[in-house]
Amino acid sequence: MIYNPQMECMSREEMRELQSQRLKDIVKTCYRKSKFYRRKMAEMDVTPDDIQSIDDIHKLPFTTKFDLRDEYPFGLMVVPPTEIARVHASSGTTGKPVIDVYTKNDLDMWSEGVARVMAAGGVGPGDTVQVSYGYGLFTGGLGAHEGAARLGACQLPTSSGNTEKQIMLMEDLRTNVLACTPSYAMRLAEAIQNSDRVSINKMALRCGFFGAEPWTEGMRRELEEKLHIKAYDIYGLTEMCGPGVGGECECQNGTHLWEDMFYPEIINPETLQPVAPGEFGELVFTSLCKEAMPILRYRTRDLTRLHYEKCECGRTAVRMDRILGRSDDMMIIRGVNVFPSQIEACLTEFPAFQPYYFITVDRVNNEDTFDLDVELKPEYFRRSPEGQMPHIQPLYDRIVSMVGIKPNIHILPPMTLERSSGKAKHTCDKRNFKN
Ligand code: DLL
């Protein structure tokens, strides 16, 4: 179902008109009400009069995570405190978190973004949506919750963790829609598979909305097979509101971005210039409707590309490729750029391995080392009790051809690598701790 056909299926010309109008308004607000943006715009010698259409967006300054940290907590807020309805924060592990503040209208816009994604997967009254994203400052839990509520579905706010109980409730309450990180969905799938008590055949699951971390087509196949569902991507970031900046439709051929609310650009992260249409680069968003804390040209660090052709589902909203990774997750090993998601993509091509892995990079005798821990599926481990894969070579060759450097692969028995109930951690770069 298309939740808001007017916005999701608008002609490109009309969309540009709408974006131009909204950009002009938001730039005026930022200039008038935010010291930060007035200073940034002055540095670039630009005023609101220079912004006459969306094509002028490149004249505006970028905003980075460092800016948001410097302006913590309320430096970018442009409404009086009496209008603030909610505050969320990103899951930064060090220093001050990045926070986002919302007016009541911002919360409405946000829940509409999530509702559009879930409606595309057919969610509505009569469905039970188990929200296994973390509730709290993280936007995943409450974001998915409000989106499901807006569609009239029943919300089951289990939050993340406590896997046994999640599965019991999933079975007893006939959950048919699951919302969590793909790595936690995999953990739930594994626990169901290993259980003597429950069987996926007796459960009601129909679809899942997975996001908050990069995942691959291989992971989608595994989740769809193991959980008997259709697995949809949901994308978002705290700085733009949270989940629901975009999501997949039934065609599963890219993540539609709600560009009436968030204007996307792709730039070359080195030159900061726009890339040619269809090329990979860093995703940048300008919030076109946010009231409490509008953000101009936010550099997400997410690497992807955009497709503007109309989708078979009828939506015209631009489609984004799966996020390849974040530029700050990219590891440079022996001079070669390696993204963790490339390893996941290789692993899921081989039935013997779980899509779990851990990369450790170090420097020994002035040379980078690249160690990769992978885990066997139980059925393959049983065939080979000493835990050695008879044919490790194909995996090794695939990784060398995909990333261009040779890993030291360590095959581990089932259930050895740490499982995550939120965003999974896949890497440790020990070079960071050396001088
Ligand atoms: O992760 C919001 C969210 C919650 C999205 C639940 C989807 C579902 P942050 O914690 O601020 O917000 O992290 C945002 O997570 O810049 C991406 O790097 C990554 N990310 C989010 N969704 C996806 C996705 C939430 N579907 C950062 N695919 C973003 C790949 C994703 N990466």
CSV table of N, CA, C and O in Angstrom, one decimal, residues 18-133:
chain,number,residue,atom,x,y,z
A,18,LEU,N,8.4,21.7,-5.1
A,18,LEU,CA,8.1,21.6,-3.7
A,18,LEU,C,9.4,21.7,-2.9
A,18,LEU,O,9.5,22.4,-1.9
A,19,GLN,N,10.4,21.0,-3.4
A,19,GLN,CA,11.7,21.0,-2.7
A,19,GLN,C,12.3,22.4,-2.7
A,19,GLN,O,12.9,22.9,-1.7
A,20,SER,N,12.1,23.1,-3.8
A,20,SER,CA,12.7,24.5,-4.0
A,20,SER,C,12.0,25.4,-2.9
A,20,SER,O,12.6,26.2,-2.2
A,21,GLN,N,10.7,25.3,-2.9
A,21,GLN,CA,9.9,26.1,-2.0
A,21,GLN,C,10.3,25.8,-0.5
A,21,GLN,O,10.6,26.8,0.3
A,22,ARG,N,10.4,24.5,-0.2
A,22,ARG,CA,10.8,24.2,1.2
A,22,ARG,C,12.2,24.6,1.5
A,22,ARG,O,12.5,25.0,2.6
A,23,LEU,N,13.1,24.4,0.5
A,23,LEU,CA,14.5,24.8,0.8
A,23,LEU,C,14.6,26.3,1.1
A,23,LEU,O,15.2,26.8,2.1
A,24,LYS,N,13.9,27.1,0.3
A,24,LYS,CA,13.9,28.6,0.5
A,24,LYS,C,13.4,28.9,1.9
A,24,LYS,O,14.1,29.7,2.6
A,25,ASP,N,12.4,28.3,2.3
A,25,ASP,CA,11.8,28.6,3.6
A,25,ASP,C,12.8,28.2,4.8
A,25,ASP,O,13.0,28.9,5.7
A,26,ILE,N,13.3,27.0,4.6
A,26,ILE,CA,14.2,26.5,5.7
A,26,ILE,C,15.5,27.3,5.8
A,26,ILE,O,16.0,27.6,6.9
A,27,VAL,N,16.0,27.7,4.6
A,27,VAL,CA,17.2,28.5,4.7
A,27,VAL,C,16.9,29.9,5.3
A,27,VAL,O,17.7,30.4,6.1
A,28,LYS,N,15.8,30.5,5.0
A,28,LYS,CA,15.4,31.7,5.7
A,28,LYS,C,15.3,31.6,7.2
A,28,LYS,O,15.9,32.4,8.0
A,29,THR,N,14.7,30.5,7.6
A,29,THR,CA,14.6,30.2,9.1
A,29,THR,C,16.0,30.1,9.7
A,29,THR,O,16.3,30.6,10.7
A,30,CYS,N,16.8,29.3,9.0
A,30,CYS,CA,18.2,29.0,9.6
A,30,CYS,C,18.9,30.3,9.7
A,30,CYS,O,19.6,30.6,10.7
A,31,TYR,N,18.8,31.2,8.7
A,31,TYR,CA,19.6,32.4,8.6
A,31,TYR,C,19.1,33.4,9.7
A,31,TYR,O,19.9,34.0,10.4
A,32,ARG,N,17.7,33.4,9.9
A,32,ARG,CA,17.2,34.3,10.8
A,32,ARG,C,17.4,33.9,12.3
A,32,ARG,O,17.6,34.7,13.2
A,33,LYS,N,17.3,32.6,12.5
A,33,LYS,CA,17.1,32.1,13.9
A,33,LYS,C,18.3,31.3,14.4
A,33,LYS,O,18.4,31.0,15.6
A,34,SER,N,19.3,31.0,13.5
A,34,SER,CA,20.4,30.2,14.1
A,34,SER,C,21.7,31.0,13.9
A,34,SER,O,22.1,31.2,12.7
A,35,LYS,N,22.4,31.3,15.0
A,35,LYS,CA,23.7,32.0,14.9
A,35,LYS,C,24.6,31.1,14.1
A,35,LYS,O,25.5,31.6,13.4
A,36,PHE,N,24.6,29.8,14.4
A,36,PHE,CA,25.5,28.9,13.8
A,36,PHE,C,25.4,29.0,12.2
A,36,PHE,O,26.4,29.2,11.5
A,37,TYR,N,24.2,28.9,11.7
A,37,TYR,CA,24.0,28.9,10.2
A,37,TYR,C,24.3,30.3,9.7
A,37,TYR,O,24.8,30.5,8.6
A,38,ARG,N,24.0,31.4,10.4
A,38,ARG,CA,24.3,32.7,9.9
A,38,ARG,C,25.8,32.9,9.8
A,38,ARG,O,26.3,33.4,8.7
A,39,ARG,N,26.5,32.4,10.8
A,39,ARG,CA,28.0,32.5,10.7
A,39,ARG,C,28.5,31.6,9.5
A,39,ARG,O,29.3,32.1,8.7
A,40,LYS,N,28.0,30.4,9.4
A,40,LYS,CA,28.5,29.5,8.3
A,40,LYS,C,28.1,30.1,6.9
A,40,LYS,O,29.0,30.0,6.0
A,41,MET,N,27.0,30.7,6.8
A,41,MET,CA,26.6,31.2,5.5
A,41,MET,C,27.4,32.5,5.2
A,41,MET,O,27.8,32.7,4.1
A,42,ALA,N,27.7,33.2,6.3
A,42,ALA,CA,28.5,34.4,6.0
A,42,ALA,C,29.9,34.0,5.6
A,42,ALA,O,30.5,34.7,4.6
A,43,GLU,N,30.4,32.9,6.1
A,43,GLU,CA,31.8,32.5,5.7
A,43,GLU,C,31.8,32.1,4.2
A,43,GLU,O,32.8,32.2,3.6
A,44,MET,N,30.6,31.7,3.7
A,44,MET,CA,30.5,31.3,2.3
A,44,MET,C,30.0,32.4,1.5
A,44,MET,O,29.7,32.2,0.3
A,45,ASP,N,29.8,33.6,2.1
A,45,ASP,CA,29.3,34.8,1.4
A,45,ASP,C,27.9,34.5,0.7
A,45,ASP,O,27.7,34.8,-0.5
A,46,VAL,N,27.0,33.8,1.4
A,46,VAL,CA,25.7,33.5,0.8
A,46,VAL,C,24.6,34.0,1.8
A,46,VAL,O,24.8,33.9,3.0
A,47,THR,N,23.5,34.5,1.2
A,47,THR,CA,22.4,34.9,2.0
A,47,THR,C,21.2,34.2,1.5
A,47,THR,O,21.2,33.6,0.4
A,48,PRO,N,20.0,34.2,2.1
A,48,PRO,CA,18.8,33.5,1.6
A,48,PRO,C,18.4,34.0,0.2
A,48,PRO,O,17.9,33.2,-0.5
A,49,ASP,N,18.8,35.2,-0.1
A,49,ASP,CA,18.4,35.7,-1.5
A,49,ASP,C,19.1,34.9,-2.6
A,49,ASP,O,18.7,34.9,-3.7
A,50,ASP,N,20.3,34.3,-2.2
A,50,ASP,CA,21.0,33.5,-3.2
A,50,ASP,C,20.4,32.1,-3.5
A,50,ASP,O,20.8,31.4,-4.4
A,51,ILE,N,19.4,31.8,-2.7
A,51,ILE,CA,18.8,30.4,-2.8
A,51,ILE,C,17.4,30.6,-3.4
A,51,ILE,O,16.4,30.9,-2.7
A,52,GLN,N,17.3,30.4,-4.7
A,52,GLN,CA,16.1,30.6,-5.4
A,52,GLN,C,15.4,29.3,-5.8
A,52,GLN,O,14.2,29.3,-6.1
A,53,SER,N,16.2,28.2,-5.9
A,53,SER,CA,15.6,26.9,-6.2
A,53,SER,C,16.5,25.8,-5.6
A,53,SER,O,17.6,26.2,-5.1
A,54,ILE,N,16.1,24.6,-5.7
A,54,ILE,CA,16.8,23.5,-5.1
A,54,ILE,C,18.2,23.4,-5.8
A,54,ILE,O,19.2,22.9,-5.3
A,55,ASP,N,18.3,23.9,-7.1
A,55,ASP,CA,19.6,23.8,-7.8
A,55,ASP,C,20.7,24.7,-7.1
A,55,ASP,O,21.8,24.6,-7.4
A,56,ASP,N,20.2,25.6,-6.2
A,56,ASP,CA,21.2,26.5,-5.6
A,56,ASP,C,21.8,25.9,-4.3
A,56,ASP,O,22.5,26.5,-3.6
A,57,ILE,N,21.3,24.6,-4.0
A,57,ILE,CA,21.7,24.0,-2.7
A,57,ILE,C,23.2,23.9,-2.5
A,57,ILE,O,23.7,24.1,-1.4
A,58,HIS,N,23.9,23.8,-3.6
A,58,HIS,CA,25.4,23.6,-3.5
A,58,HIS,C,26.1,24.9,-3.0
A,58,HIS,O,27.2,24.8,-2.6
A,59,LYS,N,25.3,26.0,-3.0
A,59,LYS,CA,25.9,27.3,-2.5
A,59,LYS,C,26.0,27.3,-0.9
A,59,LYS,O,26.6,28.1,-0.3
A,60,LEU,N,25.2,26.3,-0.3
A,60,LEU,CA,25.1,26.3,1.1
A,60,LEU,C,26.2,25.5,1.8
A,60,LEU,O,26.8,24.6,1.2
A,61,PRO,N,26.5,25.9,3.1
A,61,PRO,CA,27.5,25.2,3.8
A,61,PRO,C,27.1,23.7,4.2
A,61,PRO,O,25.9,23.5,4.3
A,62,PHE,N,28.1,22.9,4.3
A,62,PHE,CA,27.8,21.5,4.9
A,62,PHE,C,27.7,21.6,6.4
A,62,PHE,O,28.3,22.6,7.0
A,63,THR,N,27.0,20.6,7.0
A,63,THR,CA,27.0,20.5,8.4
A,63,THR,C,27.6,19.1,8.7
A,63,THR,O,27.3,18.1,8.0
A,64,THR,N,28.5,19.0,9.7
A,64,THR,CA,29.1,17.7,10.0
A,64,THR,C,28.7,17.3,11.5
A,64,THR,O,28.2,18.1,12.3
A,65,LYS,N,29.1,16.0,11.8
A,65,LYS,CA,28.9,15.5,13.1
A,65,LYS,C,29.6,16.4,14.1
A,65,LYS,O,29.2,16.6,15.2
A,66,PHE,N,30.8,16.9,13.7
A,66,PHE,CA,31.6,17.7,14.6
A,66,PHE,C,30.9,19.0,15.0
A,66,PHE,O,30.9,19.5,16.1
A,67,ASP,N,30.2,19.6,13.9
A,67,ASP,CA,29.4,20.8,14.2
A,67,ASP,C,28.4,20.5,15.2
A,67,ASP,O,28.2,21.3,16.2
A,68,LEU,N,27.7,19.3,15.1
A,68,LEU,CA,26.6,19.0,16.0
A,68,LEU,C,27.2,18.8,17.4
A,68,LEU,O,26.6,19.2,18.4
A,69,ARG,N,28.4,18.2,17.5
A,69,ARG,CA,29.0,18.0,18.8
A,69,ARG,C,29.4,19.4,19.4
A,69,ARG,O,29.1,19.6,20.6
A,70,ASP,N,29.9,20.3,18.6
A,70,ASP,CA,30.3,21.6,19.1
A,70,ASP,C,29.1,22.4,19.6
A,70,ASP,O,29.2,23.2,20.5
A,71,GLU,N,28.0,22.2,18.9
A,71,GLU,CA,26.8,23.0,19.2
A,71,GLU,C,25.9,22.3,20.3
A,71,GLU,O,24.8,22.8,20.6
A,72,TYR,N,26.4,21.2,20.8
A,72,TYR,CA,25.7,20.4,21.9
A,72,TYR,C,25.3,21.3,23.0
A,72,TYR,O,26.2,22.1,23.4
A,73,PRO,N,24.2,21.3,23.7
A,73,PRO,CA,23.1,20.5,23.3
A,73,PRO,C,22.1,21.2,22.3
A,73,PRO,O,21.5,20.5,21.4
A,74,PHE,N,21.9,22.5,22.5
A,74,PHE,CA,20.8,23.1,21.8
A,74,PHE,C,21.2,24.2,20.8
A,74,PHE,O,20.4,25.0,20.4
A,75,GLY,N,22.5,24.2,20.4
A,75,GLY,CA,23.0,25.3,19.5
A,75,GLY,C,22.3,25.4,18.2
A,75,GLY,O,22.2,26.5,17.6
A,76,LEU,N,21.7,24.3,17.7
A,76,LEU,CA,21.1,24.4,16.4
A,76,LEU,C,19.6,24.5,16.4
A,76,LEU,O,18.9,24.5,15.4
A,77,MET,N,19.1,24.7,17.7
A,77,MET,CA,17.6,24.7,17.8
A,77,MET,C,17.1,26.1,17.4
A,77,MET,O,17.7,27.1,17.8
A,78,VAL,N,16.0,26.1,16.7
A,78,VAL,CA,15.5,27.4,16.2
A,78,VAL,C,14.1,27.7,16.7
A,78,VAL,O,13.4,28.6,16.2
A,79,VAL,N,13.6,26.9,17.7
A,79,VAL,CA,12.3,27.2,18.3
A,79,VAL,C,12.5,27.4,19.8
A,79,VAL,O,13.4,26.9,20.4
A,80,PRO,N,11.5,28.1,20.4
A,80,PRO,CA,11.6,28.2,21.9
A,80,PRO,C,11.4,26.9,22.6
A,80,PRO,O,10.8,26.0,22.1
A,81,PRO,N,12.1,26.8,23.8
A,81,PRO,CA,12.0,25.5,24.5
A,81,PRO,C,10.6,25.0,24.8
A,81,PRO,O,10.3,23.8,24.8
A,82,THR,N,9.6,25.9,24.8
A,82,THR,CA,8.2,25.5,25.1
A,82,THR,C,7.7,24.7,23.9
A,82,THR,O,6.6,24.0,24.1
A,83,GLU,N,8.3,24.8,22.8
A,83,GLU,CA,7.8,24.0,21.6
A,83,GLU,C,8.4,22.6,21.5
A,83,GLU,O,8.0,21.9,20.6
A,84,ILE,N,9.3,22.3,22.4
A,84,ILE,CA,10.0,21.0,22.3
A,84,ILE,C,9.2,19.9,22.9
A,84,ILE,O,8.8,20.0,24.0
A,85,ALA,N,8.9,18.9,22.1
A,85,ALA,CA,8.1,17.7,22.6
A,85,ALA,C,8.9,16.5,22.9
A,85,ALA,O,8.5,15.7,23.7
A,86,ARG,N,10.1,16.3,22.4
A,86,ARG,CA,10.9,15.1,22.6
A,86,ARG,C,12.4,15.4,22.3
A,86,ARG,O,12.6,16.2,21.4
A,87,VAL,N,13.2,14.7,22.9
A,87,VAL,CA,14.7,14.7,22.6
A,87,VAL,C,15.1,13.3,22.4
A,87,VAL,O,14.8,12.4,23.2
A,88,HIS,N,15.9,13.0,21.3
A,88,HIS,CA,16.6,11.7,21.2
A,88,HIS,C,18.1,11.9,21.0
A,88,HIS,O,18.5,13.1,20.8
A,89,ALA,N,18.9,10.9,21.1
A,89,ALA,CA,20.3,11.0,20.9
A,89,ALA,C,20.9,9.8,20.2
A,89,ALA,O,20.3,8.7,20.3
A,90,SER,N,22.0,10.0,19.5
A,90,SER,CA,22.6,8.9,18.8
A,90,SER,C,23.5,8.1,19.8
A,90,SER,O,23.9,8.6,20.8
A,91,SER,N,23.8,6.9,19.3
A,91,SER,CA,24.5,6.0,20.2
A,91,SER,C,26.0,6.2,20.2
A,91,SER,O,26.7,5.2,20.2
A,92,GLY,N,26.4,7.4,20.2
A,92,GLY,CA,27.9,7.6,20.2
A,92,GLY,C,28.5,7.0,21.5
A,92,GLY,O,27.9,7.1,22.6
A,93,THR,N,29.7,6.3,21.3
A,93,THR,CA,30.2,5.7,22.5
A,93,THR,C,31.2,6.6,23.3
A,93,THR,O,31.4,6.4,24.5
A,94,THR,N,31.7,7.6,22.6
A,94,THR,CA,32.6,8.5,23.3
A,94,THR,C,32.1,9.9,23.3
A,94,THR,O,31.4,10.3,22.3
A,95,GLY,N,32.5,10.7,24.2
A,95,GLY,CA,32.2,12.1,24.2
A,95,GLY,C,30.7,12.4,24.3
A,95,GLY,O,29.9,11.5,24.7
A,96,LYS,N,30.3,13.6,23.9
A,96,LYS,CA,28.9,14.0,24.0
A,96,LYS,C,28.1,13.3,22.9
A,96,LYS,O,28.6,13.2,21.7
A,97,PRO,N,26.9,12.9,23.1
A,97,PRO,CA,26.1,12.3,22.0
A,97,PRO,C,25.7,13.4,21.1
A,97,PRO,O,25.7,14.6,21.4
A,98,VAL,N,25.2,13.0,19.9
A,98,VAL,CA,24.5,14.0,19.0
A,98,VAL,C,23.1,13.9,19.3
A,98,VAL,O,22.5,12.8,19.4
A,99,ILE,N,22.5,15.1,19.6
A,99,ILE,CA,21.1,15.0,19.9
A,99,ILE,C,20.2,15.6,18.8
A,99,ILE,O,20.6,16.4,18.1
A,100,ASP,N,18.9,15.1,18.8
A,100,ASP,CA,18.0,15.7,17.9
A,100,ASP,C,16.8,16.1,18.8
A,100,ASP,O,16.4,15.4,19.7
A,101,VAL,N,16.2,17.3,18.5
A,101,VAL,CA,15.0,17.7,19.2
A,101,VAL,C,13.9,17.8,18.3
A,101,VAL,O,14.0,18.1,17.1
A,102,TYR,N,12.7,17.6,18.8
A,102,TYR,CA,11.5,17.5,17.9
A,102,TYR,C,10.3,18.4,18.5
A,102,TYR,O,10.1,18.4,19.7
A,103,THR,N,9.7,19.1,17.6
A,103,THR,CA,8.4,19.7,17.9
A,103,THR,C,7.3,18.6,17.7
A,103,THR,O,7.6,17.6,17.1
A,104,LYS,N,6.1,19.0,18.0
A,104,LYS,CA,5.0,18.0,17.8
A,104,LYS,C,4.9,17.7,16.3
A,104,LYS,O,4.7,16.6,15.9
A,105,ASN,N,5.0,18.8,15.5
A,105,ASN,CA,5.0,18.5,14.0
A,105,ASN,C,6.1,17.6,13.5
A,105,ASN,O,6.0,16.8,12.6
A,106,ASP,N,7.3,17.8,14.1
A,106,ASP,CA,8.4,17.0,13.8
A,106,ASP,C,8.1,15.5,14.1
A,106,ASP,O,8.5,14.6,13.3
A,107,LEU,N,7.5,15.3,15.2
A,107,LEU,CA,7.2,13.9,15.6
A,107,LEU,C,6.2,13.3,14.6
A,107,LEU,O,6.3,12.1,14.2
A,108,ASP,N,5.2,14.2,14.1
A,108,ASP,CA,4.3,13.7,13.1
A,108,ASP,C,4.9,13.4,11.8
A,108,ASP,O,4.6,12.4,11.2
A,109,MET,N,5.8,14.2,11.4
A,109,MET,CA,6.5,14.0,10.1
A,109,MET,C,7.3,12.7,10.2
A,109,MET,O,7.3,11.9,9.3
A,110,TRP,N,8.0,12.5,11.4
A,110,TRP,CA,8.8,11.3,11.6
A,110,TRP,C,7.9,10.0,11.5
A,110,TRP,O,8.3,9.1,10.8
A,111,SER,N,6.8,10.1,12.2
A,111,SER,CA,6.0,8.9,12.2
A,111,SER,C,5.4,8.6,10.8
A,111,SER,O,5.2,7.5,10.4
A,112,GLU,N,5.2,9.7,10.1
A,112,GLU,CA,4.7,9.5,8.7
A,112,GLU,C,5.8,8.8,7.9
A,112,GLU,O,5.5,7.9,7.1
A,113,GLY,N,7.1,9.2,8.1
A,113,GLY,CA,8.2,8.5,7.3
A,113,GLY,C,8.2,7.0,7.6
A,113,GLY,O,8.3,6.2,6.7
A,114,VAL,N,8.1,6.6,8.8
A,114,VAL,CA,8.1,5.2,9.2
A,114,VAL,C,6.8,4.5,8.7
A,114,VAL,O,6.9,3.4,8.1
A,115,ALA,N,5.7,5.2,8.8
A,115,ALA,CA,4.4,4.6,8.3
A,115,ALA,C,4.5,4.4,6.8
A,115,ALA,O,4.0,3.3,6.3
A,116,ARG,N,5.1,5.3,6.0
A,116,ARG,CA,5.3,5.0,4.6
A,116,ARG,C,6.0,3.8,4.3
A,116,ARG,O,5.7,3.0,3.5
A,117,VAL,N,7.1,3.5,5.1
A,117,VAL,CA,7.9,2.3,4.9
A,117,VAL,C,7.1,1.1,5.3
A,117,VAL,O,7.1,0.1,4.5
A,118,MET,N,6.5,1.1,6.4
A,118,MET,CA,5.7,-0.1,6.9
A,118,MET,C,4.5,-0.3,6.0
A,118,MET,O,4.2,-1.5,5.7
A,119,ALA,N,3.9,0.7,5.5
A,119,ALA,CA,2.7,0.5,4.6
A,119,ALA,C,3.1,-0.1,3.4
A,119,ALA,O,2.4,-1.0,2.8
A,120,ALA,N,4.3,0.2,2.9
A,120,ALA,CA,4.8,-0.4,1.7
A,120,ALA,C,5.0,-2.0,1.9
A,120,ALA,O,4.9,-2.7,0.9
A,121,GLY,N,5.1,-2.4,3.1
A,121,GLY,CA,5.2,-3.8,3.4
A,121,GLY,C,3.8,-4.4,3.8
A,121,GLY,O,3.7,-5.5,4.2
A,122,GLY,N,2.8,-3.6,3.7
A,122,GLY,CA,1.4,-4.0,3.9
A,122,GLY,C,1.0,-4.0,5.3
A,122,GLY,O,0.0,-4.6,5.6
A,123,VAL,N,1.7,-3.3,6.2
A,123,VAL,CA,1.3,-3.3,7.6
A,123,VAL,C,0.0,-2.4,7.8
A,123,VAL,O,-0.1,-1.3,7.2
A,124,GLY,N,-0.9,-2.8,8.6
A,124,GLY,CA,-2.1,-2.1,8.9
A,124,GLY,C,-2.8,-2.7,10.1
A,124,GLY,O,-2.3,-3.5,10.8
A,125,PRO,N,-4.1,-2.3,10.3
A,125,PRO,CA,-4.9,-2.8,11.4
A,125,PRO,C,-4.9,-4.3,11.4
A,125,PRO,O,-5.0,-4.9,10.3
A,126,GLY,N,-4.9,-4.9,12.6
A,126,GLY,CA,-4.9,-6.4,12.6
A,126,GLY,C,-3.5,-7.0,12.7
A,126,GLY,O,-3.3,-8.2,13.0
A,127,ASP,N,-2.5,-6.2,12.3
A,127,ASP,CA,-1.1,-6.7,12.4
A,127,ASP,C,-0.5,-6.4,13.8
A,127,ASP,O,-0.9,-5.5,14.5
A,128,THR,N,0.4,-7.3,14.2
A,128,THR,CA,1.1,-7.1,15.5
A,128,THR,C,2.6,-6.9,15.2
A,128,THR,O,3.2,-7.8,14.6
A,129,VAL,N,3.0,-5.7,15.5
A,129,VAL,CA,4.4,-5.3,15.1
A,129,VAL,C,5.3,-5.4,16.4
A,129,VAL,O,5.1,-4.7,17.4
A,130,GLN,N,6.2,-6.4,16.4
A,130,GLN,CA,7.1,-6.6,17.6
A,130,GLN,C,8.3,-5.7,17.3
A,130,GLN,O,9.0,-5.8,16.4
A,131,VAL,N,8.4,-4.6,18.2
A,131,VAL,CA,9.5,-3.7,18.0
A,131,VAL,C,10.6,-4.1,18.9
A,131,VAL,O,10.6,-3.9,20.1
A,132,SER,N,11.6,-4.7,18.3
A,132,SER,CA,12.8,-5.2,19.0
A,132,SER,C,14.0,-4.3,18.8
A,132,SER,O,15.1,-4.8,19.0
A,133,TYR,N,13.8,-3.1,18.3
A,133,TYR,CA,14.8,-2.1,18.4
A,133,TYR,C,14.8,-1.6,19.8
A,133,TYR,O,13.8,-1.6,20.5
